[in-house]
Amino acid sequence: MLNVAIIGTGNISRLHLEAYLAFPDRCAITHLVDIYPEKAEQKKLDFKLPNAKVFSSHKDILNDPSINLVSICTPPYVHAEIAIDFLKAGKNVIVEKPMAASLEECDAMIKAARESGKIFSPIAQNRFRDPIMNLKTVLDSGKIGKVVHAQVDSFWWRGHSYYDLWWRGTWEKEGGGCTLNHAVHHIDMLGWMLGLPSKVSAVMSNASHDNAEVEDISVAIMQYGGGVCSKGALAQVTSSVIHHGEEQQVIFQGEKARISAPWKIAASISMENGFPQKDGNPPLEKELNDYYNSLPHLTHIAHTGQIDNVLKAIETGGDFLIKGEDGRLTIELITAIYKAGSEGKTIDLPIQKDDPFYTVKGIMSHVPHFYQKTGSVQDFAGNISVGSDYNKK
Ligand SMILES: NC(=O)c1ccc[n+]([C@@H]2O[C@H](COP(=O)([O-])OP(=O)(O)OC[C@H]3O[C@@H](n4cnc5c(N)ncnc54)[C@H](O)[C@@H]3O)[C@@H](O)[C@H]2O)c1
């Protein structure tokens, strides 16, 4: 039986609590920590955890030998500090997205994880959804040929008041805008499936939230030099919190066919004159659909899927899917968008350690501060939503 501590008992902690409670024979939630301990007390009541102990600082429980695993559900600006403290104390750690606000912080977290020998897994829960897991499997099968174009529509919508929560809307505490905090999910998918591009260009803007320092839209173009991509392949990534309807999708155009999440395929073959045949390529379309439909379904999805994956790794000593290096790759892509968007030029990857964008301090002094943050609400009532399930509508 593994004992679990939740650090930060706000909105997203609910999904961690539900996930751990789905495995009552494998783990118990024993510690709840929040700088507003009344929020932790409320979760203790809501989730019927009479034996859970409440604390107001994660430092109070660092040396509690009964704790095996920690879920960090705090705002981004303290992810690195809290994760490193627990790794150094010998605990396994899950940290909410975004893993951190800079590559420097990511590297320090990865180092602490390596030195501790403990499991460290940044949240990218959408990998644990059939349409995403199976899209990756089809892509890896090579059936669509090399990727020539990717389209990532990370379309979200958030009202003006969203940025009135105390830690949102500043480079210092939120670490960035929609590119870091919303598109992180889709940029993780892109990095997982295609790896690191060689060059990134981007424009970032704030079109609709004059109460936030950070961007509410960015549009990036990534250039790839090989691997699963053809030489010359491009990806276009739109990160936004100003898109009504939140139609999120990831589309890969391969040399032979198009596939996507939500699942949809098309395959063109050429007539003698180079124009596409009217009926496409039915045998390949059938092969792709049959293959996709033959793939297994996940037993547990989203946060529950990732938490099950981590619990299994602790229980068995086996491998787990999402590691610090995965979270770092996502942050490197996002940092590249911020650097390209701030400097107004195409930049080369990887980002070097002496680059100003390697550190939080450097990012903060080079990015545009679009507006001043105005409101500072301690907490909002009401539920949150966490995006698409990538099933066909
Ligand atoms: N995976 C997802 O789909 C998803 C969705 C929403 C939010 N998130 C992420 O979860 C994290 C939290 O977001 P949220 O929406 O739950 O915010 P929230 O404000 O509702 O909750 C954060 C909680 O952390 C507490 N806190 C702040 N600093 C702390 C510290 N140093 N020690 C202990 N507690 C502290 C706050 O008091 C608050 O209760 C963010 O990183 C966010 O990006 C992930």
XYZ file of N, CA and C in Angstrom, residues 63-259:
591
model
N 10.149 15.062 5.548
C 10.883 13.958 6.182
C 9.973 12.917 6.816
N 8.701 12.921 6.415
C 7.786 11.896 6.934
C 8.052 10.585 6.190
N 8.583 9.590 6.914
C 8.983 8.351 6.219
C 7.803 7.545 5.677
N 6.578 7.877 6.104
C 5.435 7.075 5.657
C 5.012 7.426 4.219
N 5.469 8.576 3.705
C 5.006 9.016 2.377
C 5.849 8.378 1.271
N 5.159 7.760 0.293
C 5.863 7.130 -0.835
C 5.797 7.960 -2.115
N 4.686 8.671 -2.283
C 4.439 9.338 -3.566
C 3.749 10.674 -3.315
N 4.141 11.680 -4.117
C 3.608 13.027 -3.944
C 3.042 13.506 -5.285
N 1.850 14.092 -5.265
C 1.291 14.752 -6.449
C 1.346 16.256 -6.225
N 2.087 16.970 -7.078
C 2.207 18.425 -6.926
C 1.192 19.100 -7.849
N 0.238 19.779 -7.231
C -0.879 20.397 -7.972
C -0.928 21.899 -7.684
N 0.223 22.506 -7.526
C 0.337 23.942 -7.218
C 0.490 24.738 -8.513
N 0.484 26.074 -8.443
C 0.799 26.878 -9.633
C 2.225 26.597 -10.115
N 2.483 26.880 -11.404
C 3.754 26.488 -12.012
C 5.006 27.040 -11.330
N 4.946 28.239 -10.759
C 6.191 28.875 -10.298
C 6.845 28.165 -9.128
N 6.106 27.243 -8.468
C 6.728 26.486 -7.380
C 6.887 24.992 -7.712
N 6.576 24.588 -8.957
C 6.706 23.159 -9.305
C 8.122 22.653 -9.060
N 9.121 23.411 -9.562
C 10.506 22.926 -9.483
C 10.960 22.810 -8.026
N 10.743 23.864 -7.268
C 11.216 23.872 -5.873
C 10.609 22.702 -5.090
N 9.289 22.534 -5.219
C 8.624 21.495 -4.417
C 9.038 20.099 -4.901
N 9.110 19.923 -6.220
C 9.493 18.603 -6.759
C 10.910 18.239 -6.309
N 11.819 19.189 -6.388
C 13.220 18.907 -6.017
C 13.308 18.583 -4.527
N 12.580 19.342 -3.703
C 12.585 19.063 -2.257
C 12.146 17.621 -1.977
N 11.068 17.183 -2.635
C 10.569 15.826 -2.355
C 11.478 14.755 -2.952
N 12.037 15.015 -4.137
C 12.954 14.019 -4.718
C 14.170 13.854 -3.817
N 14.683 14.986 -3.331
C 15.853 14.921 -2.433
C 15.503 14.193 -1.136
N 14.233 14.267 -0.740
C 13.798 13.571 0.487
C 13.468 12.100 0.200
N 13.688 11.671 -1.051
C 13.518 10.241 -1.367
C 12.100 9.826 -1.707
N 11.265 10.781 -2.156
C 9.877 10.446 -2.517
C 9.739 10.354 -4.040
N 8.805 9.527 -4.499
C 8.420 9.534 -5.905
C 7.521 10.745 -6.135
N 7.631 11.351 -7.323
C 6.934 12.631 -7.551
C 6.204 12.657 -8.891
N 4.943 13.075 -8.821
C 4.173 13.439 -10.019
C 3.968 14.944 -9.932
N 4.225 15.655 -11.032
C 4.026 17.104 -10.989
C 3.084 17.509 -12.110
N 2.164 18.402 -11.787
C 1.215 18.868 -12.805
C 1.942 19.583 -13.946
N 1.261 19.685 -15.048
C 1.782 20.478 -16.164
C 1.634 21.953 -15.823
N 2.414 22.862 -16.390
C 3.635 22.581 -17.109
C 4.702 22.133 -16.108
N 5.582 21.228 -16.560
C 6.588 20.682 -15.631
C 7.285 21.803 -14.865
N 7.667 22.862 -15.562
C 8.334 23.993 -14.910
C 8.235 25.189 -15.835
N 8.779 26.313 -15.376
C 8.661 27.538 -16.158
C 9.919 27.826 -16.973
N 10.931 26.950 -16.887
C 12.144 27.176 -17.685
C 12.913 25.872 -17.837
N 13.800 25.851 -18.827
C 14.652 24.676 -19.036
C 15.632 24.498 -17.884
N 16.078 25.609 -17.301
C 16.982 25.504 -16.150
C 16.306 24.726 -15.014
N 15.040 25.069 -14.756
C 14.299 24.358 -13.706
C 14.103 22.890 -14.089
N 13.782 22.638 -15.358
C 13.606 21.244 -15.810
C 14.876 20.445 -15.558
N 16.016 21.032 -15.911
C 17.276 20.302 -15.759
C 17.571 20.009 -14.283
N 17.254 20.960 -13.416
C 17.470 20.735 -11.980
C 16.554 19.620 -11.465
N 15.324 19.569 -11.990
C 14.379 18.515 -11.569
C 14.854 17.144 -12.060
N 15.306 17.097 -13.303
C 15.773 15.820 -13.873
C 17.000 15.334 -13.096
N 17.883 16.268 -12.752
C 19.091 15.905 -11.987
C 18.688 15.332 -10.611
N 17.749 16.002 -9.957
C 17.311 15.528 -8.633
C 16.677 14.145 -8.750
N 15.920 13.918 -9.826
C 15.277 12.613 -10.016
C 16.340 11.541 -10.228
N 17.330 11.854 -11.075
C 18.410 10.880 -11.353
C 19.158 10.536 -10.072
N 19.490 11.577 -9.311
C 20.286 11.336 -8.094
C 19.504 10.563 -7.034
N 18.187 10.768 -7.020
C 17.384 10.085 -5.992
C 17.051 8.654 -6.401
N 17.060 8.399 -7.708
C 16.637 7.076 -8.195
C 15.137 6.883 -8.083
N 14.397 7.942 -7.779
C 12.942 7.840 -7.610
C 12.241 8.170 -8.926
N 10.975 7.821 -8.976
C 10.188 8.107 -10.175
C 9.767 9.569 -10.169
N 9.915 10.178 -11.336
C 9.500 11.568 -11.492
C 8.711 11.654 -12.794
N 7.442 12.021 -12.696
C 6.590 11.995 -13.886
C 5.765 13.278 -14.002
N 6.079 14.129 -14.984
C 5.245 15.311 -15.209
C 3.942 14.914 -15.912
N 2.865 15.562 -15.524
C 1.546 15.196 -16.084
C 1.433 15.597 -17.556
N 1.034 14.602 -18.353
C 0.596 14.842 -19.738
C -0.518 13.823 -19.966
N -1.627 14.042 -19.239
C -2.638 12.990 -19.108
C -3.314 12.617 -20.410
N -3.243 13.523 -21.393
C -3.961 13.226 -22.639
C -3.296 12.142 -23.472
N -2.050 11.785 -23.156
C -1.456 10.620 -23.836
C -2.258 9.367 -23.494
N -2.879 9.402 -22.280
C -3.653 8.240 -21.840
C -5.109 8.371 -22.292
N -5.279 8.543 -23.573
C -6.607 8.524 -24.196
C -6.453 7.706 -25.468
N -7.424 6.849 -25.743
C -7.307 5.964 -26.919
C -6.980 6.721 -28.202
N -7.679 7.837 -28.507
C -7.399 8.489 -29.798
C -5.970 9.023 -29.915
N -5.352 9.355 -28.761
C -3.986 9.885 -28.808
C -2.979 8.727 -28.802
N -3.170 7.775 -27.883
C -2.259 6.620 -27.799
C -2.239 5.882 -29.137
N -3.418 5.702 -29.729
C -3.504 4.906 -30.960
C -3.027 5.696 -32.176
N -3.184 7.018 -32.135
C -2.627 7.851 -33.210
C -1.104 7.685 -33.239
N -0.513 7.695 -32.067
C 0.950 7.526 -31.954
C 1.364 6.152 -32.519
N 0.574 5.115 -32.189
C 0.913 3.766 -32.674
C 0.826 3.713 -34.200
N -0.216 4.323 -34.773
C -0.351 4.303 -36.243
C 0.815 5.075 -36.877
N 1.131 6.217 -36.277
C 2.238 7.026 -36.815
C 3.543 6.222 -36.782
N 3.797 5.562 -35.637
C 5.034 4.785 -35.478
C 5.086 3.572 -36.404
N 3.915 3.105 -36.876
C 3.896 1.926 -37.761
C 4.500 2.240 -39.118
N 4.610 3.524 -39.442
C 5.179 3.913 -40.736
C 4.199 3.792 -41.888
N 2.951 3.423 -41.591
C 1.981 3.177 -42.672
C 1.635 4.434 -43.470
N 1.816 5.601 -42.877
C 1.494 6.821 -43.651
C 2.755 7.423 -44.281
N 3.875 6.734 -44.118
C 5.130 7.269 -44.657
C 5.670 8.359 -43.747
N 6.659 9.063 -44.239
C 7.229 10.158 -43.438
C 6.199 11.276 -43.282
N 6.243 11.955 -42.158
C 5.336 13.093 -41.936
C 5.851 14.297 -42.724
N 4.931 14.939 -43.468
C 5.339 16.119 -44.240
C 4.763 17.416 -43.659
N 3.686 17.272 -42.873
C 3.083 18.457 -42.243
C 2.299 18.032 -41.016
N 2.380 18.846 -39.969
C 1.532 18.614 -38.794
C 0.766 19.893 -38.502
N -0.472 19.722 -38.136
C -1.313 20.873 -37.771
C -1.817 20.651 -36.356
N -1.421 21.548 -35.474
C -1.812 21.414 -34.071
C -2.707 22.598 -33.726
N -3.968 22.298 -33.510
C -4.927 23.342 -33.145
C -5.209 23.231 -31.659
N -4.445 23.955 -30.853
C -4.677 23.935 -29.413
C -5.606 25.096 -29.083
N -6.861 24.886 -29.446
C -7.876 25.945 -29.338
C -8.625 25.803 -28.016
N -8.525 26.817 -27.198
C -9.227 26.865 -25.919
C -9.931 28.209 -25.850
N -10.820 28.363 -24.883
C -11.473 29.664 -24.697
C -11.558 29.943 -23.201
N -11.058 31.091 -22.790
C -11.160 31.507 -21.389
C -11.620 32.956 -21.334
N -12.578 33.224 -20.448
C -13.108 34.579 -20.301
C -12.112 35.491 -19.605
N -12.444 36.772 -19.601
C -11.585 37.806 -19.042
C -11.220 37.506 -17.589
N -12.197 37.054 -16.802
C -11.978 36.864 -15.362
C -10.995 35.732 -15.067
N -10.773 34.873 -16.045
C -9.838 33.750 -15.850
C -8.502 34.241 -15.284
N -8.043 35.384 -15.830
C -6.724 35.898 -15.427
C -6.769 36.722 -14.141
N -7.947 36.764 -13.488
C -8.021 37.460 -12.199
C -7.603 36.565 -11.036
N -7.514 35.237 -11.259
C -7.004 34.373 -10.178
C -5.582 34.829 -9.843
N -5.239 34.816 -8.549
C -4.023 35.506 -8.077
C -2.748 35.124 -8.809
N -2.589 33.840 -9.187
C -1.301 33.436 -9.768
C -1.313 33.414 -11.301
N -2.491 33.610 -11.903
C -2.541 33.556 -13.370
C -2.242 34.918 -13.985
N -1.766 34.894 -15.218
C -1.647 36.125 -15.990
C -0.362 36.888 -15.786
N 0.585 36.315 -14.996
C 1.908 36.974 -14.882
C 2.982 35.999 -15.336
N 4.048 36.569 -15.913
C 5.182 35.734 -16.327
C 5.825 35.105 -15.105
N 5.815 35.817 -13.988
C 6.496 35.318 -12.801
C 5.800 34.074 -12.228
N 4.487 34.103 -12.076
C 3.817 33.011 -11.357
C 3.200 31.959 -12.283
N 2.602 32.402 -13.402
C 2.016 31.412 -14.318
C 3.093 30.897 -15.274
N 4.147 31.695 -15.448
C 5.272 31.264 -16.280
C 5.082 31.537 -17.751
N 3.872 31.925 -18.137
C 3.557 32.180 -19.531
C 2.053 32.158 -19.695
N 1.598 32.276 -20.922
C 0.160 32.289 -21.190
C -0.305 30.956 -21.741
N -1.145 31.049 -22.791
C -1.793 29.834 -23.307
C -0.805 28.854 -23.920
N 0.337 29.318 -24.394
C 1.296 28.397 -25.024
C 1.851 27.440 -23.967
N 2.196 27.984 -22.799
C 2.747 27.161 -21.716
C 1.659 26.396 -20.964
N 0.526 27.037 -20.739
C -0.429 26.459 -19.794
C -1.586 25.701 -20.424
N -1.869 25.959 -21.672
C -2.956 25.241 -22.354
C -2.413 24.360 -23.479
N -1.668 24.990 -24.405
C -1.142 24.212 -25.531
C -0.107 23.186 -25.092
N 0.354 23.284 -23.847
C 1.307 22.302 -23.307
C 0.834 20.876 -23.602
N -0.473 20.646 -23.554
C -1.000 19.293 -23.812
C -0.704 18.859 -25.249
N -0.998 19.751 -26.191
C -0.853 19.385 -27.608
C 0.598 19.460 -28.046
N 1.354 20.353 -27.421
C 2.784 20.442 -27.747
C 3.488 19.184 -27.209
N 3.010 18.660 -26.083
C 3.533 17.372 -25.604
C 3.280 16.279 -26.654
N 2.067 16.258 -27.212
C 1.755 15.228 -28.228
C 2.676 15.376 -29.434
N 2.854 16.624 -29.865
C 3.687 16.888 -31.036
C 5.130 16.429 -30.781
N 5.670 16.788 -29.621
C 7.044 16.408 -29.287
C 7.184 14.899 -29.137
N 6.170 14.266 -28.546
C 6.177 12.811 -28.347
C 6.181 12.102 -29.710
N 5.425 12.651 -30.626
C 5.254 11.950 -31.907
C 6.327 12.313 -32.940
N 6.790 13.563 -32.930
C 7.741 13.976 -33.980
C 9.140 14.293 -33.459
N 9.316 14.449 -32.154
C 10.638 14.826 -31.635
C 10.868 16.325 -31.784
N 12.138 16.710 -31.624
C 12.484 18.144 -31.632
C 12.699 18.634 -33.067
N 12.076 19.751 -33.452
C 12.366 20.319 -34.777
C 13.743 20.966 -34.778
N 14.190 21.384 -35.964
C 15.500 22.047 -36.003
C 15.361 23.559 -35.881
N 14.222 24.103 -36.330
C 14.024 25.563 -36.286
C 12.578 25.896 -35.911
N 12.409 27.043 -35.255
C 11.064 27.491 -34.860
C 10.920 28.991 -35.144
N 9.797 29.345 -35.787
C 9.419 30.763 -35.939
C 8.066 30.951 -35.248
N 7.800 32.137 -34.757
C 6.523 32.325 -34.048
C 6.159 33.799 -33.918
N 4.855 34.013 -33.794
C 4.333 35.337 -33.433
C 3.437 35.124 -32.229
N 3.570 35.960 -31.224
C 2.676 35.848 -30.065
C 1.995 37.183 -29.806
N 0.789 37.099 -29.253
C 0.004 38.318 -29.089
C -0.980 38.151 -27.934
N -1.552 39.264 -27.544
C -2.672 39.219 -26.591
C -3.788 40.021 -27.221
N -4.827 39.305 -27.670
C -5.881 39.932 -28.461
C -7.144 40.191 -27.663
N -7.249 39.594 -26.474
C -8.565 39.607 -25.840
C -8.554 39.683 -24.318
N -7.355 39.750 -23.703
C -7.298 39.741 -22.232
C -6.393 40.882 -21.756
N -6.997 42.075 -21.653
C -6.170 43.236 -21.285
C -5.941 43.328 -19.775
N -6.119 42.185 -19.090
C -5.798 42.112 -17.658
C -4.683 41.102 -17.398
N -3.934 40.744 -18.465
C -2.867 39.743 -18.307
C -1.592 40.192 -19.003
N -0.460 39.901 -18.337
C 0.847 40.208 -18.940
C 1.155 39.271 -20.109
N 0.562 38.080 -20.049
C 0.985 36.978 -20.928
C 0.181 36.935 -22.222
N 0.650 36.095 -23.173
C -0.039 35.970 -24.456
C -1.342 35.179 -24.324
N -2.341 35.542 -25.146
C -3.524 34.685 -25.211
C -3.636 33.998 -26.565
N -2.663 34.249 -27.435
C -2.561 33.496 -28.689
C -1.111 33.508 -29.164
N -0.672 32.389 -29.724
C 0.601 32.356 -30.454
C 0.443 31.415 -31.637
N 1.150 31.750 -32.703
C 1.138 30.905 -33.898
C 2.595 30.609 -34.232
N 2.922 29.336 -34.293
C 4.325 28.949 -34.509
C 4.449 28.040 -35.719
N 5.586 28.135 -36.368
C 5.928 27.215 -37.460
C 7.210 26.502 -37.052
N 7.199 25.191 -37.151
C 8.390 24.407 -36.807
C 8.897 23.696 -38.050
N 10.227 23.654 -38.198
C 10.839 22.995 -39.360
C 11.614 21.776 -38.890
N 11.399 20.663 -39.580
C 12.030 19.399 -39.178
C 13.088 18.989 -40.195
N 14.067 18.267 -39.683
C 15.186 17.906 -40.569
C 15.318 16.428 -40.815
N 14.329 15.597 -40.423
C 14.447 14.157 -40.655
C 13.741 13.373 -39.570
N 14.238 12.158 -39.297
C 13.584 11.289 -38.315
C 12.264 10.775 -38.863
N 11.187 10.871 -38.067
C 9.870 10.447 -38.576
C 9.333 11.424 -39.618
N 9.956 12.598 -39.707
C 9.513 13.612 -40.677
C 10.384 13.546 -41.933
N 9.806 13.990 -43.040
C 10.631 14.135 -44.234
C 11.493 15.388 -44.052
N 12.626 15.428 -44.730
C 13.445 16.631 -44.676
C 12.609 17.748 -45.308
N 12.426 18.844 -44.606
C 11.595 19.923 -45.144
C 10.179 19.931 -44.581
N 9.855 18.957 -43.698
C 8.506 18.935 -43.114
C 8.284 20.149 -42.214
N 7.047 20.606 -42.160
C 6.676 21.741 -41.306
C 5.558 21.337 -40.352
N 5.539 21.975 -39.181
C 4.378 21.869 -38.293
C 3.892 23.276 -38.014
N 2.593 23.463 -37.956
C 2.056 24.752 -37.513
C 1.262 24.522 -36.241
N 1.586 25.330 -35.242
C 1.024 25.134 -33.908
C 0.327 26.419 -33.483
N -0.969 26.359 -33.308
C -1.700 27.519 -32.798
C -2.079 27.254 -31.350
N -1.654 28.132 -30.475
C -1.979 28.043 -29.048
C -2.900 29.218 -28.742
N -4.050 28.930 -28.170
C -5.017 30.025 -28.031
C -5.977 29.798 -26.880
N -6.348 30.889 -26.217
C -7.498 30.835 -25.300
C -8.578 31.793 -25.780
N -8.592 32.044 -27.109
C -9.606 32.972 -27.638
C -10.456 32.303 -28.721
N -10.444 30.948 -28.749
C -11.199 30.220 -29.772
C -12.494 29.651 -29.198
N -13.605 30.217 -29.634
C -14.913 29.702 -29.215
C -15.066 28.257 -29.696
N -15.632 27.424 -28.833
C -15.914 26.042 -29.240
C -14.764 25.080 -28.987
N -13.555 25.606 -28.757
C -12.407 24.766 -28.361
C -12.247 23.515 -29.232
N -12.222 23.712 -30.561
C -12.096 22.542 -31.457
C -10.638 22.109 -31.558
N -10.248 21.235 -30.648
C -8.839 20.848 -30.556
C -8.551 19.646 -31.447
N -7.482 19.736 -32.204
C -7.109 18.596 -33.048
C -5.618 18.604 -33.358
N -5.137 17.408 -33.662
C -3.759 17.229 -34.106
C -3.834 16.417 -35.397
N -3.327 16.991 -36.487
C -3.430 16.330 -37.799
C -2.019 16.099 -38.350
N -1.755 14.882 -38.789
C -0.483 14.588 -39.465
C -0.750 14.260 -40.926
N -0.072 14.976 -41.794
C -0.088 14.637 -43.218
C 1.179 13.843 -43.483
N 1.001 12.568 -43.870
C 2.161 11.757 -44.246
C 2.327 11.765 -45.756
N 3.413 11.131 -46.206
C 3.600 11.043 -47.668
C 2.438 10.289 -48.306
N 1.869 9.310 -47.562
C 0.838 8.457 -48.171
C -0.576 8.727 -47.688
N -0.723 9.329 -46.487
C -2.078 9.517 -45.948
C -2.084 10.542 -44.840
N -3.288 10.972 -44.535
C -3.523 11.916 -43.436
C -4.210 11.167 -42.317
N -3.717 11.369 -41.078
C -4.377 10.797 -39.902
C -4.467 11.888 -38.839
